[in-house]
Amino acid sequence: MNKKEEFFEELSKQLDFSIDEYVEVEDIEDYDELYEQLEDKGAFEQEVIYYYSAIEYLKENDTSLQESMALASDLGISTTDINSELLASLLKSQKCREEFSELRGEIESFLEDYEEESFCYCGEEIEEDDQFCSKECKKNYENEIT
């Protein structure tokens, strides 16, 4: 596991989902791209099932129901289609998005530092002071430039 995979695995522990279940972390180059992919693949969609669980969630997070009702209204959901499970799920999904957004600075900082790290001629990660990952790779490089 490389540093990028380790970073996103640790980050996932702070979230309600595992980032690597939704995206190939190796392909991620910036925060906006990551957010968009997670959104498109439904990572932020959180479902609260059962009446009791929904009521408890709403009691803890939106006692007046103003926030969850506003979310439903923004999505064009009719009041006749609203129930406690839907409101709790909408709110939990929105909270999930917000929690992820709060990590933006940490993600951007990591990705900037990661880009600056050293990579071998062959593309493998290497220590900062190393030039090649192996003697064979160094030999291949030297043969190619001559």
Short mmCIF file of N, CA, C and O in Angstrom, two decimals, residues 81-140:
data_model
loop_
_atom_site.label_atom_id
_atom_site.label_comp_id
_atom_site.label_asym_id
_atom_site.label_seq_id
_atom_site.Cartn_x
_atom_site.Cartn_y
_atom_site.Cartn_z
N ASP A 81 -45.15 13.18 0.03
CA ASP A 81 -44.18 12.09 -0.13
C ASP A 81 -43.16 12.04 1.00
O ASP A 81 -42.26 11.19 0.99
N ILE A 82 -43.26 12.95 1.94
CA ILE A 82 -42.27 13.06 3.01
C ILE A 82 -42.64 12.14 4.18
O ILE A 82 -43.80 12.05 4.57
N ASN A 83 -41.62 11.47 4.70
CA ASN A 83 -41.78 10.70 5.93
C ASN A 83 -40.49 10.84 6.74
O ASN A 83 -39.50 11.41 6.27
N SER A 84 -40.48 10.32 7.94
CA SER A 84 -39.33 10.50 8.82
C SER A 84 -38.07 9.86 8.25
O SER A 84 -36.97 10.42 8.37
N GLU A 85 -38.19 8.72 7.62
CA GLU A 85 -37.02 8.05 7.05
C GLU A 85 -36.41 8.86 5.92
O GLU A 85 -35.20 8.99 5.82
N LEU A 86 -37.25 9.44 5.07
CA LEU A 86 -36.77 10.26 3.97
C LEU A 86 -36.07 11.51 4.51
O LEU A 86 -34.96 11.84 4.07
N LEU A 87 -36.70 12.19 5.46
CA LEU A 87 -36.09 13.40 6.03
C LEU A 87 -34.76 13.08 6.70
O LEU A 87 -33.77 13.81 6.51
N ALA A 88 -34.72 12.02 7.48
CA ALA A 88 -33.48 11.65 8.16
C ALA A 88 -32.39 11.27 7.16
O ALA A 88 -31.22 11.65 7.32
N SER A 89 -32.76 10.56 6.11
CA SER A 89 -31.78 10.16 5.08
C SER A 89 -31.25 11.37 4.33
O SER A 89 -30.04 11.46 4.07
N LEU A 90 -32.13 12.31 3.98
CA LEU A 90 -31.68 13.54 3.31
C LEU A 90 -30.72 14.32 4.18
O LEU A 90 -29.67 14.79 3.71
N LEU A 91 -31.07 14.44 5.45
CA LEU A 91 -30.22 15.20 6.37
C LEU A 91 -28.89 14.50 6.60
O LEU A 91 -27.83 15.14 6.57
N LYS A 92 -28.93 13.20 6.80
CA LYS A 92 -27.67 12.46 7.03
C LYS A 92 -26.77 12.53 5.80
O LYS A 92 -25.56 12.67 5.93
N SER A 93 -27.34 12.47 4.63
CA SER A 93 -26.56 12.59 3.39
C SER A 93 -25.92 13.97 3.29
O SER A 93 -24.75 14.09 2.92
N GLN A 94 -26.69 15.01 3.63
CA GLN A 94 -26.15 16.36 3.59
C GLN A 94 -25.03 16.52 4.62
O GLN A 94 -23.99 17.13 4.33
N LYS A 95 -25.22 15.97 5.80
CA LYS A 95 -24.17 16.04 6.84
C LYS A 95 -22.91 15.31 6.36
O LYS A 95 -21.80 15.74 6.63
N CYS A 96 -23.09 14.21 5.66
CA CYS A 96 -21.96 13.45 5.13
C CYS A 96 -21.17 14.32 4.14
O CYS A 96 -19.93 14.34 4.16
N ARG A 97 -21.87 15.03 3.27
CA ARG A 97 -21.22 15.94 2.32
C ARG A 97 -20.45 17.03 3.06
O ARG A 97 -19.33 17.37 2.70
N GLU A 98 -21.08 17.58 4.09
CA GLU A 98 -20.46 18.66 4.86
C GLU A 98 -19.21 18.16 5.59
O GLU A 98 -18.19 18.86 5.61
N GLU A 99 -19.29 16.97 6.19
CA GLU A 99 -18.13 16.41 6.88
C GLU A 99 -16.97 16.20 5.92
O GLU A 99 -15.82 16.47 6.24
N PHE A 100 -17.29 15.71 4.73
CA PHE A 100 -16.25 15.51 3.73
C PHE A 100 -15.65 16.86 3.31
O PHE A 100 -14.44 16.99 3.19
N SER A 101 -16.51 17.84 3.11
CA SER A 101 -16.04 19.17 2.69
C SER A 101 -15.12 19.80 3.73
O SER A 101 -14.21 20.55 3.38
N GLU A 102 -15.35 19.50 5.00
CA GLU A 102 -14.49 20.02 6.06
C GLU A 102 -13.06 19.47 5.97
O GLU A 102 -12.13 20.04 6.51
N LEU A 103 -12.88 18.38 5.24
CA LEU A 103 -11.56 17.76 5.07
C LEU A 103 -10.83 18.29 3.83
O LEU A 103 -9.74 17.84 3.52
N ARG A 104 -11.44 19.24 3.15
CA ARG A 104 -10.86 19.76 1.90
C ARG A 104 -9.42 20.21 2.06
O ARG A 104 -8.56 19.83 1.26
N GLY A 105 -9.14 21.03 3.05
CA GLY A 105 -7.78 21.55 3.25
C GLY A 105 -6.77 20.43 3.46
O GLY A 105 -5.67 20.46 2.88
N GLU A 106 -7.14 19.46 4.26
CA GLU A 106 -6.26 18.32 4.54
C GLU A 106 -6.00 17.51 3.26
O GLU A 106 -4.87 17.11 2.99
N ILE A 107 -7.04 17.30 2.48
CA ILE A 107 -6.91 16.53 1.23
C ILE A 107 -6.05 17.29 0.23
O ILE A 107 -5.13 16.73 -0.37
N GLU A 108 -6.35 18.58 0.05
CA GLU A 108 -5.57 19.38 -0.91
C GLU A 108 -4.11 19.45 -0.51
O GLU A 108 -3.22 19.32 -1.37
N SER A 109 -3.85 19.64 0.76
CA SER A 109 -2.46 19.71 1.24
C SER A 109 -1.73 18.39 0.96
O SER A 109 -0.60 18.39 0.49
N PHE A 110 -2.39 17.29 1.27
CA PHE A 110 -1.76 15.98 1.02
C PHE A 110 -1.46 15.80 -0.46
O PHE A 110 -0.37 15.38 -0.85
N LEU A 111 -2.44 16.09 -1.31
CA LEU A 111 -2.26 15.88 -2.75
C LEU A 111 -1.15 16.76 -3.32
O LEU A 111 -0.39 16.32 -4.19
N GLU A 112 -1.03 17.99 -2.83
CA GLU A 112 0.06 18.86 -3.28
C GLU A 112 1.41 18.28 -2.87
O GLU A 112 2.34 18.23 -3.67
N ASP A 113 1.51 17.85 -1.62
CA ASP A 113 2.77 17.26 -1.14
C ASP A 113 3.08 15.96 -1.88
O ASP A 113 4.23 15.69 -2.20
N TYR A 114 2.05 15.18 -2.15
CA TYR A 114 2.23 13.90 -2.82
C TYR A 114 2.79 14.10 -4.23
O TYR A 114 3.66 13.37 -4.66
N GLU A 115 2.29 15.12 -4.92
CA GLU A 115 2.78 15.41 -6.27
C GLU A 115 4.25 15.77 -6.26
O GLU A 115 4.96 15.51 -7.22
N GLU A 116 4.70 16.40 -5.18
CA GLU A 116 6.08 16.83 -5.09
C GLU A 116 7.03 15.71 -4.68
O GLU A 116 8.24 15.85 -4.78
N GLU A 117 6.47 14.60 -4.19
CA GLU A 117 7.32 13.48 -3.78
C GLU A 117 8.04 12.90 -4.97
O GLU A 117 7.64 13.06 -6.11
N SER A 118 9.09 12.19 -4.67
CA SER A 118 9.91 11.60 -5.72
C SER A 118 9.32 10.31 -6.25
O SER A 118 8.78 9.50 -5.50
N PHE A 119 9.42 10.16 -7.54
CA PHE A 119 9.04 8.93 -8.20
C PHE A 119 10.20 8.48 -9.07
O PHE A 119 10.91 9.28 -9.65
N CYS A 120 10.36 7.21 -9.15
CA CYS A 120 11.41 6.62 -9.95
C CYS A 120 11.11 6.79 -11.44
O CYS A 120 9.98 7.07 -11.83
N TYR A 121 12.08 6.56 -12.23
CA TYR A 121 11.95 6.57 -13.69
C TYR A 121 10.80 5.67 -14.15
O TYR A 121 10.07 6.00 -15.06
N CYS A 122 10.62 4.55 -13.47
CA CYS A 122 9.58 3.59 -13.87
C CYS A 122 8.20 3.94 -13.32
O CYS A 122 7.22 3.31 -13.65
N GLY A 123 8.12 4.97 -12.44
CA GLY A 123 6.84 5.39 -11.89
C GLY A 123 6.60 4.94 -10.46
O GLY A 123 5.63 5.34 -9.84
N GLU A 124 7.48 4.11 -9.91
CA GLU A 124 7.34 3.64 -8.54
C GLU A 124 7.71 4.75 -7.56
O GLU A 124 8.57 5.57 -7.83
N GLU A 125 7.04 4.77 -6.40
CA GLU A 125 7.41 5.71 -5.35
C GLU A 125 8.77 5.36 -4.81
O GLU A 125 9.10 4.19 -4.64
N ILE A 126 9.57 6.39 -4.53
CA ILE A 126 10.88 6.16 -3.93
C ILE A 126 11.09 7.16 -2.80
O ILE A 126 10.37 8.15 -2.70
N GLU A 127 12.04 6.89 -1.96
CA GLU A 127 12.38 7.81 -0.88
C GLU A 127 12.92 9.11 -1.48
O GLU A 127 13.47 9.12 -2.59
N GLU A 128 12.79 10.20 -0.74
CA GLU A 128 13.18 11.51 -1.26
C GLU A 128 14.62 11.56 -1.73
O GLU A 128 14.93 12.22 -2.71
N ASP A 129 15.53 10.91 -1.03
CA ASP A 129 16.94 10.99 -1.36
C ASP A 129 17.37 10.01 -2.44
O ASP A 129 18.47 10.11 -2.98
N ASP A 130 16.52 9.06 -2.78
CA ASP A 130 16.85 8.08 -3.81
C ASP A 130 16.54 8.62 -5.20
O ASP A 130 15.70 9.49 -5.36
N GLN A 131 17.23 8.07 -6.20
CA GLN A 131 16.95 8.45 -7.58
C GLN A 131 16.20 7.34 -8.31
O GLN A 131 15.44 7.61 -9.22
N PHE A 132 16.44 6.10 -7.92
CA PHE A 132 15.83 4.95 -8.58
C PHE A 132 15.35 3.96 -7.52
O PHE A 132 15.90 3.90 -6.43
N CYS A 133 14.40 3.12 -7.91
CA CYS A 133 13.87 2.13 -6.98
C CYS A 133 14.74 0.88 -6.92
O CYS A 133 14.70 0.14 -5.95
N SER A 134 15.56 0.67 -7.94
CA SER A 134 16.43 -0.51 -7.97
C SER A 134 17.60 -0.25 -8.92
O SER A 134 17.57 0.67 -9.75
N LYS A 135 18.61 -1.10 -8.81
CA LYS A 135 19.76 -1.00 -9.71
C LYS A 135 19.33 -1.31 -11.14
O LYS A 135 19.82 -0.71 -12.09
N GLU A 136 18.42 -2.25 -11.28
CA GLU A 136 17.91 -2.61 -12.61
C GLU A 136 17.22 -1.43 -13.28
O GLU A 136 17.41 -1.18 -14.47
N CYS A 137 16.44 -0.70 -12.52
CA CYS A 137 15.74 0.46 -13.06
C CYS A 137 16.75 1.54 -13.47
O CYS A 137 16.61 2.15 -14.53
N LYS A 138 17.78 1.75 -12.67
CA LYS A 138 18.82 2.71 -13.00
C LYS A 138 19.51 2.31 -14.30
O LYS A 138 19.74 3.14 -15.18
N LYS A 139 19.80 1.02 -14.43
CA LYS A 139 20.46 0.52 -15.64
C LYS A 139 19.57 0.72 -16.87
O LYS A 139 20.05 1.17 -17.92
N ASN A 140 18.28 0.44 -16.74
CA ASN A 140 17.35 0.65 -17.84
C ASN A 140 17.31 2.12 -18.26
O ASN A 140 17.27 2.45 -19.43
#
